[in-house]
mmCIF file of C-alpha atoms and ligand atoms in Angstrom:
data_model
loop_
_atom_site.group_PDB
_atom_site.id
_atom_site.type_symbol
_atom_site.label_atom_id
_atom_site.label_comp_id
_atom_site.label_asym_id
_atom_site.label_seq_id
_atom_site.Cartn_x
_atom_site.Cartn_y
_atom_site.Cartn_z
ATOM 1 C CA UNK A 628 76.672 112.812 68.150
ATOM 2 C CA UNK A 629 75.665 109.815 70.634
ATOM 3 C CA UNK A 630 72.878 108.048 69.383
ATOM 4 C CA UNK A 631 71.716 105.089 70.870
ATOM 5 C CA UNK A 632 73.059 101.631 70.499
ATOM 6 C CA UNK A 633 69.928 100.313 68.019
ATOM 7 C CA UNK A 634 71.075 98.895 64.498
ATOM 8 C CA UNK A 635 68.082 100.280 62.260
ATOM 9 C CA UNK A 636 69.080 103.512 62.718
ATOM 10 C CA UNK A 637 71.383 105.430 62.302
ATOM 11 C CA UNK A 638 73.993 103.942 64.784
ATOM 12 C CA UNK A 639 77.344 103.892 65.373
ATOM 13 C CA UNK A 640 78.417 107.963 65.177
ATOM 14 C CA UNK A 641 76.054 108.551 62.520
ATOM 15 C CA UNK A 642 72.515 110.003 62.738
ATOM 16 C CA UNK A 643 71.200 111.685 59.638
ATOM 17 C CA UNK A 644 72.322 115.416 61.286
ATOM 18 C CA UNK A 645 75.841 113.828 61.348
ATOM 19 C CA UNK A 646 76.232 113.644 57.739
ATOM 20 C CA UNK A 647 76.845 117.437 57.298
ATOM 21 C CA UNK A 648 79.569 117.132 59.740
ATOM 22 C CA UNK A 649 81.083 114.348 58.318
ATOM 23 C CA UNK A 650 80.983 116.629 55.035
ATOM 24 C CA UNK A 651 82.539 119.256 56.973
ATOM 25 C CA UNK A 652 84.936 117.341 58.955
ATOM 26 C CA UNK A 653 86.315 115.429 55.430
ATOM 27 C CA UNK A 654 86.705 118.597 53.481
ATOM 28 C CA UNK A 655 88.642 120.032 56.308
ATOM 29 C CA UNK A 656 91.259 117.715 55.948
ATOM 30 C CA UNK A 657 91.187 116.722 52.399
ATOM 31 C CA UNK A 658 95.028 117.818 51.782
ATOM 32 C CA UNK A 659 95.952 115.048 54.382
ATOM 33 C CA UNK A 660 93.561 112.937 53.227
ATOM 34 C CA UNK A 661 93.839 112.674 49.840
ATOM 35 C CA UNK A 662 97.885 112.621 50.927
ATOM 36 C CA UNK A 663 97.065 108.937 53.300
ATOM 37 C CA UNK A 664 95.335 107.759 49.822
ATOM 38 C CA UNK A 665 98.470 108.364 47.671
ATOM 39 C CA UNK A 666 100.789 107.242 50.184
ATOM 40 C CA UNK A 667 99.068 103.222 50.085
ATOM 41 C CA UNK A 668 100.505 103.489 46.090
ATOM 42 C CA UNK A 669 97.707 101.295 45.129
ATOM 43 C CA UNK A 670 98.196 99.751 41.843
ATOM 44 C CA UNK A 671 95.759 100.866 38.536
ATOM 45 C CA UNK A 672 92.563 98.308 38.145
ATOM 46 C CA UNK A 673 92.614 97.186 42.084
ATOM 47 C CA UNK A 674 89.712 96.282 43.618
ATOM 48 C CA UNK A 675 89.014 98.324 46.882
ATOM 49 C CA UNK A 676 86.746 97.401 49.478
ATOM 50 C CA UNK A 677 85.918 100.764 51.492
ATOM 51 C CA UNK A 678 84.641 99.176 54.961
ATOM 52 C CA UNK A 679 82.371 101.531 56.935
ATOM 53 C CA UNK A 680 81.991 103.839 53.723
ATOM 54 C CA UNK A 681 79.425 106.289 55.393
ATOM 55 C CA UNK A 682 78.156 109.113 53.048
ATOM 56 C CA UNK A 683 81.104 107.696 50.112
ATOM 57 C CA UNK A 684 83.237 110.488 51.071
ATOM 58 C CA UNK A 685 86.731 108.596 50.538
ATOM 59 C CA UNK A 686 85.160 107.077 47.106
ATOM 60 C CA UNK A 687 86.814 109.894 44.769
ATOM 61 C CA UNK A 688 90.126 109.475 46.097
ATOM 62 C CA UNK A 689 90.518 105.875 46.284
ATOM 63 C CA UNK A 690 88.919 105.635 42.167
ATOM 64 C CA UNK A 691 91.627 108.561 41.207
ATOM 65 C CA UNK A 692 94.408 106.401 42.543
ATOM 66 C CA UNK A 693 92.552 102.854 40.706
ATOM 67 C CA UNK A 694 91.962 104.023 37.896
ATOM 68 C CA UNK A 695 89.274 103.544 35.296
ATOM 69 C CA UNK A 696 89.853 100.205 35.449
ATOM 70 C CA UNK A 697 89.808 99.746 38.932
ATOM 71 C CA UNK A 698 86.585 99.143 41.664
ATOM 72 C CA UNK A 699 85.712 100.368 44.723
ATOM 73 C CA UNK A 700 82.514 98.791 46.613
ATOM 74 C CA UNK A 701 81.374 101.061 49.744
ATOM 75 C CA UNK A 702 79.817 98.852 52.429
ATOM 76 C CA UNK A 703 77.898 99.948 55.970
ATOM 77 C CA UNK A 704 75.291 99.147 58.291
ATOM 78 C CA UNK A 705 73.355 102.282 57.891
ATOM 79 C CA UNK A 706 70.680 102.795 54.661
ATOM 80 C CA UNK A 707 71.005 106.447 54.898
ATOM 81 C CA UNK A 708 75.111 106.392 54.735
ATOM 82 C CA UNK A 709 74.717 104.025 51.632
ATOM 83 C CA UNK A 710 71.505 106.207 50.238
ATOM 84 C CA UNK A 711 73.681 109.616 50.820
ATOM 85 C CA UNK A 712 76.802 108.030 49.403
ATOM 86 C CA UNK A 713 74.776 106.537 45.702
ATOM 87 C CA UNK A 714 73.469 110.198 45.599
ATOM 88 C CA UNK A 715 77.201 111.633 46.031
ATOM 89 C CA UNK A 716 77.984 109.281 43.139
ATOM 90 C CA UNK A 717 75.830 109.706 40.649
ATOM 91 C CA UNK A 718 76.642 112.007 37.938
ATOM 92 C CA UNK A 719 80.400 111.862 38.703
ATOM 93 C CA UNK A 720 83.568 110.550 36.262
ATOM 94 C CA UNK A 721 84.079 107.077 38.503
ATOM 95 C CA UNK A 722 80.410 106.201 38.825
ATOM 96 C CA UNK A 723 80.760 103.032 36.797
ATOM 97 C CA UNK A 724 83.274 101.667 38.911
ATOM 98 C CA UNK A 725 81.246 102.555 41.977
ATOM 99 C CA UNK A 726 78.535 100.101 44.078
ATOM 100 C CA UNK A 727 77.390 100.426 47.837
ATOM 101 C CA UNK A 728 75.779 97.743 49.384
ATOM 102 C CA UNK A 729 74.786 97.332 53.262
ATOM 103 C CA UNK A 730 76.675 94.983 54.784
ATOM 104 C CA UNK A 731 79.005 94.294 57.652
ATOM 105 C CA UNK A 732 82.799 94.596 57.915
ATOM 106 C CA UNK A 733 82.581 90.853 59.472
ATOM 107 C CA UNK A 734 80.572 89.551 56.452
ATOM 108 C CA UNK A 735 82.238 91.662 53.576
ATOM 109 C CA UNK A 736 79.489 90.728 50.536
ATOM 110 C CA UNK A 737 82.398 89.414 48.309
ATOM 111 C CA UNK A 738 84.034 86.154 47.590
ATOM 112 C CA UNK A 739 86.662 85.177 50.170
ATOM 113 C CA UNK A 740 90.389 86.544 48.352
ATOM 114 C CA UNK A 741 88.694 88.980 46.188
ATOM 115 C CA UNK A 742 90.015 92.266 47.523
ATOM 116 C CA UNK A 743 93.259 94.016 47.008
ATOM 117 C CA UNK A 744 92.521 96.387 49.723
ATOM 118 C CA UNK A 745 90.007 96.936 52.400
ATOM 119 C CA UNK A 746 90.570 100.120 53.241
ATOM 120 C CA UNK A 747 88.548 101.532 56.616
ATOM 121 C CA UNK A 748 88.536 104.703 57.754
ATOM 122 C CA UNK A 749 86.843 106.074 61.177
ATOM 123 C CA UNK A 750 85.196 102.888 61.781
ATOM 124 C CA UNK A 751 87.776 101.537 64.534
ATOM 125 C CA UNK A 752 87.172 103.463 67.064
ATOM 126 C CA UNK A 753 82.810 101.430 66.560
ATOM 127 C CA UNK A 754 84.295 98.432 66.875
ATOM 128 C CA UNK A 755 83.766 96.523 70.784
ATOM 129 C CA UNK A 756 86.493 93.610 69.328
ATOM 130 C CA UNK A 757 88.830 95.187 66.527
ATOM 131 C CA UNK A 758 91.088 92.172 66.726
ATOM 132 C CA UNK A 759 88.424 90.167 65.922
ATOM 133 C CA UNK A 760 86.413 92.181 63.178
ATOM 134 C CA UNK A 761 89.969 92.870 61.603
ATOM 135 C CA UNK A 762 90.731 88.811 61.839
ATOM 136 C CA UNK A 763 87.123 88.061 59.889
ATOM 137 C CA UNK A 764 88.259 90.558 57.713
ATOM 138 C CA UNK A 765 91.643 89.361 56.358
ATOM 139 C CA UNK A 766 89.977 86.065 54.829
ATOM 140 C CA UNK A 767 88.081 88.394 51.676
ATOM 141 C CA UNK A 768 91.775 89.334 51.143
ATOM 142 C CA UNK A 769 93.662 88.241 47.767
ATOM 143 C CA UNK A 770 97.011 86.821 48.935
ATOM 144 C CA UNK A 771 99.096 89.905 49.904
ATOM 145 C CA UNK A 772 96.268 91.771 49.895
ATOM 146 C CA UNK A 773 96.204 94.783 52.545
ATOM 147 C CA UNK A 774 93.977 95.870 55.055
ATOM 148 C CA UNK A 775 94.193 99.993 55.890
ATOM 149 C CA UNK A 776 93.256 100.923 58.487
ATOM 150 C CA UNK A 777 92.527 104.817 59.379
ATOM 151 C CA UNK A 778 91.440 106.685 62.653
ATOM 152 C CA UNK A 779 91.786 109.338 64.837
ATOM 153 C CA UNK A 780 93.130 109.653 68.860
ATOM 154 C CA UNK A 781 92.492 112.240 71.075
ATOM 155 C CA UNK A 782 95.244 111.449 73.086
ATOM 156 C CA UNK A 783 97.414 113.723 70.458
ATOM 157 C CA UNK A 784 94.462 116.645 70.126
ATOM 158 C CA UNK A 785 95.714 120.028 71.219
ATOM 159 C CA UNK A 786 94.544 123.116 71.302
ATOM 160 C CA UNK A 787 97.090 126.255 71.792
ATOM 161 C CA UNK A 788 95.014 129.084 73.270
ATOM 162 C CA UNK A 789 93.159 126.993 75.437
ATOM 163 C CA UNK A 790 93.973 126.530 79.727
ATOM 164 C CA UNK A 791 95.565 123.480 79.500
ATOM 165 C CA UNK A 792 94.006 122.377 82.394
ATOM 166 C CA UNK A 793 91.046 122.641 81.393
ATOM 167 C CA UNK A 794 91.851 120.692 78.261
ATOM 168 C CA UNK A 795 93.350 117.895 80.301
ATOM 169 C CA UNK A 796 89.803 117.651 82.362
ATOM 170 C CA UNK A 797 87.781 117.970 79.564
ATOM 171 C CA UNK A 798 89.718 114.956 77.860
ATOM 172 C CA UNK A 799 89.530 113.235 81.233
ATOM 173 C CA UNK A 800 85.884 113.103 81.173
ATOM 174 C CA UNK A 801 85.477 112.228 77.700
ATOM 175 C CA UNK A 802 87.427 109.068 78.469
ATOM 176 C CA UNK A 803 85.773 108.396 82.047
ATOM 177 C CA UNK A 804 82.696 108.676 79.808
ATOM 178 C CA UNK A 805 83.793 106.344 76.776
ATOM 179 C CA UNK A 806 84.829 103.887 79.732
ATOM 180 C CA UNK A 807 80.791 103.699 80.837
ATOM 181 C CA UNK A 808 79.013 104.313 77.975
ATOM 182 C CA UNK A 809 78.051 100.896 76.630
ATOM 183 C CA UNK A 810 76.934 100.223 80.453
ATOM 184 C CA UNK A 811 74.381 103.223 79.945
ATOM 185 C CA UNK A 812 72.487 101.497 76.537
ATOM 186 C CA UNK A 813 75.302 103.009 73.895
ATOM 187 C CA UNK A 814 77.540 101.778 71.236
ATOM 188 C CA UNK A 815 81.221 101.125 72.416
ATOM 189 C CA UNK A 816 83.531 103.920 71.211
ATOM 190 C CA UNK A 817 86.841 104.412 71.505
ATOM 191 C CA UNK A 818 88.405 108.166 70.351
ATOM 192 C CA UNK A 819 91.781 107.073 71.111
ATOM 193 C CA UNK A 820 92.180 103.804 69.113
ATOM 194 C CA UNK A 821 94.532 105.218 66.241
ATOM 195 C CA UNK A 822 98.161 104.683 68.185
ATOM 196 C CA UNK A 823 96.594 100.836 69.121
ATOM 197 C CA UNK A 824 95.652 99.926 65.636
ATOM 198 C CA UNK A 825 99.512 98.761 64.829
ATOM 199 C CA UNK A 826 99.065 96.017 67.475
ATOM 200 C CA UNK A 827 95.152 95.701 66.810
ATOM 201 C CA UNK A 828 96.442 94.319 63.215
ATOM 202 C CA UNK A 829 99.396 92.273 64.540
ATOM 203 C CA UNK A 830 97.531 90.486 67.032
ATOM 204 C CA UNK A 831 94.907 89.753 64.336
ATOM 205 C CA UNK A 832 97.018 87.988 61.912
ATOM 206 C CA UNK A 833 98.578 90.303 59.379
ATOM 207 C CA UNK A 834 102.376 90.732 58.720
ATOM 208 C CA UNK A 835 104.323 93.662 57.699
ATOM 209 C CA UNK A 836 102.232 96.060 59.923
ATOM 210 C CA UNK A 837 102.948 99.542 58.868
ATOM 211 C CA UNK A 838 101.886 102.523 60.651
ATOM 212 C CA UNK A 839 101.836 106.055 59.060
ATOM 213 C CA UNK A 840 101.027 109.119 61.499
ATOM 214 C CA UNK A 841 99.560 111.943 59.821
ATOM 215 C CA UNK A 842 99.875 115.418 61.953
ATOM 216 C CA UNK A 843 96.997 117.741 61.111
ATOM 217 C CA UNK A 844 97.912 121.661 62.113
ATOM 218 C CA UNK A 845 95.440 124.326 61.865
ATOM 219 C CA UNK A 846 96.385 127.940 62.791
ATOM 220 C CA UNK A 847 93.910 131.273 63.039
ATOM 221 C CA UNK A 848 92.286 132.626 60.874
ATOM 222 C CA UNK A 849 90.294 129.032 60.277
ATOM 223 C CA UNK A 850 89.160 127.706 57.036
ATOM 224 C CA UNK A 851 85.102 127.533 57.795
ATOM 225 C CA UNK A 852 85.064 123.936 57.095
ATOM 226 C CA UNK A 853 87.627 123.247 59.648
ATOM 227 C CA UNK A 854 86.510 125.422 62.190
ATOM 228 C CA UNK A 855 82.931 123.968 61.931
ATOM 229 C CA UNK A 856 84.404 120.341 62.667
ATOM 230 C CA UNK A 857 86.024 121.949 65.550
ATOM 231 C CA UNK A 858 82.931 123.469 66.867
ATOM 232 C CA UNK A 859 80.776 120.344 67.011
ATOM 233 C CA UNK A 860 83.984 118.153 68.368
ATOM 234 C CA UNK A 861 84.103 120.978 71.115
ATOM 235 C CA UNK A 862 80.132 120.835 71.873
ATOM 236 C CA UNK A 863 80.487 116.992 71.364
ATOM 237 C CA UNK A 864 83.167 116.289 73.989
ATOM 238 C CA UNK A 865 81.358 118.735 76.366
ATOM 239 C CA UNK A 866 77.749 116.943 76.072
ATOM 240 C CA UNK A 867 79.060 113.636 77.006
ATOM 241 C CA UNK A 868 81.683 114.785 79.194
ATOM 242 C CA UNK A 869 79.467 116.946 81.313
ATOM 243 C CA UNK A 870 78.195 114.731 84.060
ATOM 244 C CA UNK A 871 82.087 114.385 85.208
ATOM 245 C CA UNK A 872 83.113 117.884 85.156
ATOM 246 C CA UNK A 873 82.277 120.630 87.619
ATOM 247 C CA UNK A 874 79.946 123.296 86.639
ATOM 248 C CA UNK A 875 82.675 125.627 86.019
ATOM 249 C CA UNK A 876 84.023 123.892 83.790
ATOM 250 C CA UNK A 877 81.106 123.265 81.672
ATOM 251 C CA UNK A 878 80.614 127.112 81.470
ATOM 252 C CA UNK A 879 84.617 127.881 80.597
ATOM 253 C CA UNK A 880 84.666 125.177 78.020
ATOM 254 C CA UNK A 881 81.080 126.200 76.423
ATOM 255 C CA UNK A 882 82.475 129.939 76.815
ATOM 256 C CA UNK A 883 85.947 129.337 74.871
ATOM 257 C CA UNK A 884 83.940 127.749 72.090
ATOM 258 C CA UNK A 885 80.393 128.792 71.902
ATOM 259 C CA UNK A 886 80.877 132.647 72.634
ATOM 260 C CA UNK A 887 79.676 134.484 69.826
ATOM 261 C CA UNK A 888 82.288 137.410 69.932
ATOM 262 C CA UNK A 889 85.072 135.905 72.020
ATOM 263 C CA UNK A 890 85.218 133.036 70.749
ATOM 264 C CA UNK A 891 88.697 131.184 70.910
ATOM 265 C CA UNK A 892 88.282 129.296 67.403
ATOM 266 C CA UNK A 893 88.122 133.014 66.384
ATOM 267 C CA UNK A 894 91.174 134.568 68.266
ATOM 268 C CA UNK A 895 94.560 135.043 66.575
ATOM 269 C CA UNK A 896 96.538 132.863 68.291
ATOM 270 C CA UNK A 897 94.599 129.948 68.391
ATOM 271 C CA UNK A 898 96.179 126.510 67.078
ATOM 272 C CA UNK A 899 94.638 123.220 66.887
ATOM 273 C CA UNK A 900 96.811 120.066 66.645
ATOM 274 C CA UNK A 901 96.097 116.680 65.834
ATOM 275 C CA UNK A 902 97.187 113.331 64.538
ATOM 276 C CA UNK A 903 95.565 110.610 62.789
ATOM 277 C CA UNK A 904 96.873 107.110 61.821
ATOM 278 C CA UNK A 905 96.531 104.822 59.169
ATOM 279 C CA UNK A 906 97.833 101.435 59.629
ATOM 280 C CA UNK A 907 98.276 98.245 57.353
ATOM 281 C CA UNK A 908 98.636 95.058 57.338
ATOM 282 C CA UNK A 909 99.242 92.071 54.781
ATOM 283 C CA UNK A 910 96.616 89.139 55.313
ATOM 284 C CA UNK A 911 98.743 85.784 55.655
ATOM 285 C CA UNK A 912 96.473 83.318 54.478
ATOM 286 C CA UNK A 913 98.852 80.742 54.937
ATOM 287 C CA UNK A 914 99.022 81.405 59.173
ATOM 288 C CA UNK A 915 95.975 80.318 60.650
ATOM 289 C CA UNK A 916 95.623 82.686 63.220
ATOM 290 C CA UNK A 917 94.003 81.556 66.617
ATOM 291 C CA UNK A 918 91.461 83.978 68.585
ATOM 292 C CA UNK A 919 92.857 82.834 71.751
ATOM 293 C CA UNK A 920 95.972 84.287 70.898
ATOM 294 C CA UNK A 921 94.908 87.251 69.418
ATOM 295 C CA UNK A 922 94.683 89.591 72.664
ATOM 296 C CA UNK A 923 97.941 88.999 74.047
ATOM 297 C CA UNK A 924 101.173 91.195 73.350
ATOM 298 C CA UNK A 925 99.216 94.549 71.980
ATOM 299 C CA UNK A 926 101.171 97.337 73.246
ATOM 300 C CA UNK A 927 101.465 101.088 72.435
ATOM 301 C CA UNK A 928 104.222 101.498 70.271
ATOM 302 C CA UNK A 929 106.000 105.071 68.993
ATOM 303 C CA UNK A 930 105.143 105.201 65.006
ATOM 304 C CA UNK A 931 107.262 103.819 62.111
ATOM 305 C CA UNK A 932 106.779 106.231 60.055
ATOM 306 C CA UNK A 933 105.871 109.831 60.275
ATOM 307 C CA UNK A 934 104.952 112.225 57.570
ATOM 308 C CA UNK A 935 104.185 115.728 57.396
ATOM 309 C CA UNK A 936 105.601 116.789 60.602
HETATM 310 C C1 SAM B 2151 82.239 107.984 61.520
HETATM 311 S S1 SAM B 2151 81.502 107.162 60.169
HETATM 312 C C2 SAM B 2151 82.839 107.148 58.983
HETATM 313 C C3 SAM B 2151 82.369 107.106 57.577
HETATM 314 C C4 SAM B 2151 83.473 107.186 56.507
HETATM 315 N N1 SAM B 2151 84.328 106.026 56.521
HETATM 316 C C5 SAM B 2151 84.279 108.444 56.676
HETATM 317 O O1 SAM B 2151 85.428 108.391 57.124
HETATM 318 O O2 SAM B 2151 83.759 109.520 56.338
HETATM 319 C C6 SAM B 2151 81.472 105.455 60.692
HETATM 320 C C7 SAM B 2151 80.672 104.568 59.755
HETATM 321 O O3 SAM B 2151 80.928 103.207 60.080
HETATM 322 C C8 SAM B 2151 79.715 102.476 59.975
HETATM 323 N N2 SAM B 2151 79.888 101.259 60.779
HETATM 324 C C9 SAM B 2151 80.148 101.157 62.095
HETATM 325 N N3 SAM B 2151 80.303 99.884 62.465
HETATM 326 C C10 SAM B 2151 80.148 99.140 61.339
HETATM 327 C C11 SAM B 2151 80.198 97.730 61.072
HETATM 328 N N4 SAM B 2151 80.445 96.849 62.042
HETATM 329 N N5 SAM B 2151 79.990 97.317 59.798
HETATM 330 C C12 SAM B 2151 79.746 98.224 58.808
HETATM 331 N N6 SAM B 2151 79.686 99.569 59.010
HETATM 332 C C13 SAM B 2151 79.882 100.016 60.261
HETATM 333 C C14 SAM B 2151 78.651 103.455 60.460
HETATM 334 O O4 SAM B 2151 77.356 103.134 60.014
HETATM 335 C C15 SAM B 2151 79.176 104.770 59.872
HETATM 336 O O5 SAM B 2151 78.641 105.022 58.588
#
């Protein structure tokens, strides 16, 4: 999954091979996902913004809750996101209320106070200044309007039939490496941005921040899709995390989850545990906010709301 840090390709946690397990990774969460899209309540005929659309996979879940008179526009940096996502499209009920254009989530292609909602989800974690990209953001607001925010953190991925210790090591490096990456010629990422987004959104401007915490539970036997997503986020965190574990701990990790007939993933009591968060905020167009200001006072706060626990 780490591609380099060049914009005309596929950048940013996305290279073409991604795409599948974006796919993958969607569909094995679509009961909590499609659950985060009812839970905004967005109101029939809004206008939705989907920042960071990639492949369009959030499209048919944000037009079911608009309506057929309602829009969505998918926006993104990469061609073959937007090319995948027109081709996902086509032929579908909402298509007519459907349009992807490359763009930014800085420079939204829309008139300033146009959106209801600009809804973004796994897109955070890309972004080197989210207090500022979510500040540029609020202006293409309508008055009121909301910006969602969704993402993941590792910092609340478990898995039950897995040494702990290991776990904790293997977590370690991924961080030690997400802490030098850019330095080695790669995009910023950070896997543990969804518990910061509540203050991300404060410190950018909006009002009546609301954070939602979504806990995802998986238990053996695994749905295909799901274990597949856990598979390449196993492979994933072991690639980049390799250079700051020992080689023993390469092998155990690789062993747990590549091992064709003892495979953990496979093994009855196996669990996997996460939580993702979607966050939103209202823009106040009437309180300028000032950059200066915008870094000070983000803290980690416990959720204000949790759902199914
Ligand atoms: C991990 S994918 C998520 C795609 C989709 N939102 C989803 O949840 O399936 C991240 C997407 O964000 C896009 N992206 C990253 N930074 C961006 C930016 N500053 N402006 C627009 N798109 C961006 C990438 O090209 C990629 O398609």
């Amino acid at each position: 999954m780490a591609v380099n840090n060049v914009v005309h390709v596929n950048e940013c946690g996305l290279p073409l091979n991604a795409i599948e397990w974006l796919v993958k990774h969607h569909q094995s969460k679509l009961q909590e996902r499609g659950q985060m899209i009812r839970d905004l309540r967005l109101e029939e005929g809004s206008f939705v913004v989907d920042a960071g659309c990639g492949p369009g996979l959030w499209t048919s879940l944000l037009a079911q809750e608009i309506g057929l008179g309602g829009n969505v526009l998918g926006i993104d940096i990469s061609t073959e996101a937007l090319v995948t996502a027109q081709r996902r499209s086509n032929h579908t009920w909402y298509r007519q209320q459907v349009q992807y254009k490359r763009a930014t989530l800085e420079q939204l292609p829309i008139e300033p106070g146009a959106a209801d909602m600009i809804f973004s989800a796994n897109v955070s974690q890309y972004l080197s200044d989210p207090v500022a990209t979510f500040a540029a953001m609020g202006p293409f607001l309508k008055s009121g309007g909301r910006l969602v925010i969704k993402d993941i953190d590792f910092g609340t991925m478990k898995f039950h039939g897995v040494d702990p210790f290991l776990q904790e090591r293997v977590f370690q490096a991924r961080l030690l490496w997400e802490a030098e990456r850019v330095d080695h010629g790669y995009a910023y990422e950070d896997s543990w941005v969804g518990s910061k987004l509540a203050g991300y959104l404060q410190a950018a401007g909006y009002k009546n921040v609301e954070e939602k915490a979504y806990r995802i539970v998986r238990r053996s036997p695994l749905p295909r899709n799901f274990r597949f997503y856990l598979h390449g986020i196993a492979e994933w965190f072991i690639c980049e995390g390799a250079p700051y574990l020992s080689p023993d701990d390469v092998t155990n990790w690789l062993q747990c989850f590549t091992d064709d007939t003892n495979n953990v993933l496979d093994q009855p009591d196996f669990e996997s545990e996460e939580t993702e968060f979607v966050v939103s905020g209202v823009w106040d167009a009437a309180k300028p906010c000032f950059y200066a200001d915008m870094h000070t006072g983000i803290s980690h706060r416990e959720p204000l709301f949790i759902t199914n626990d």
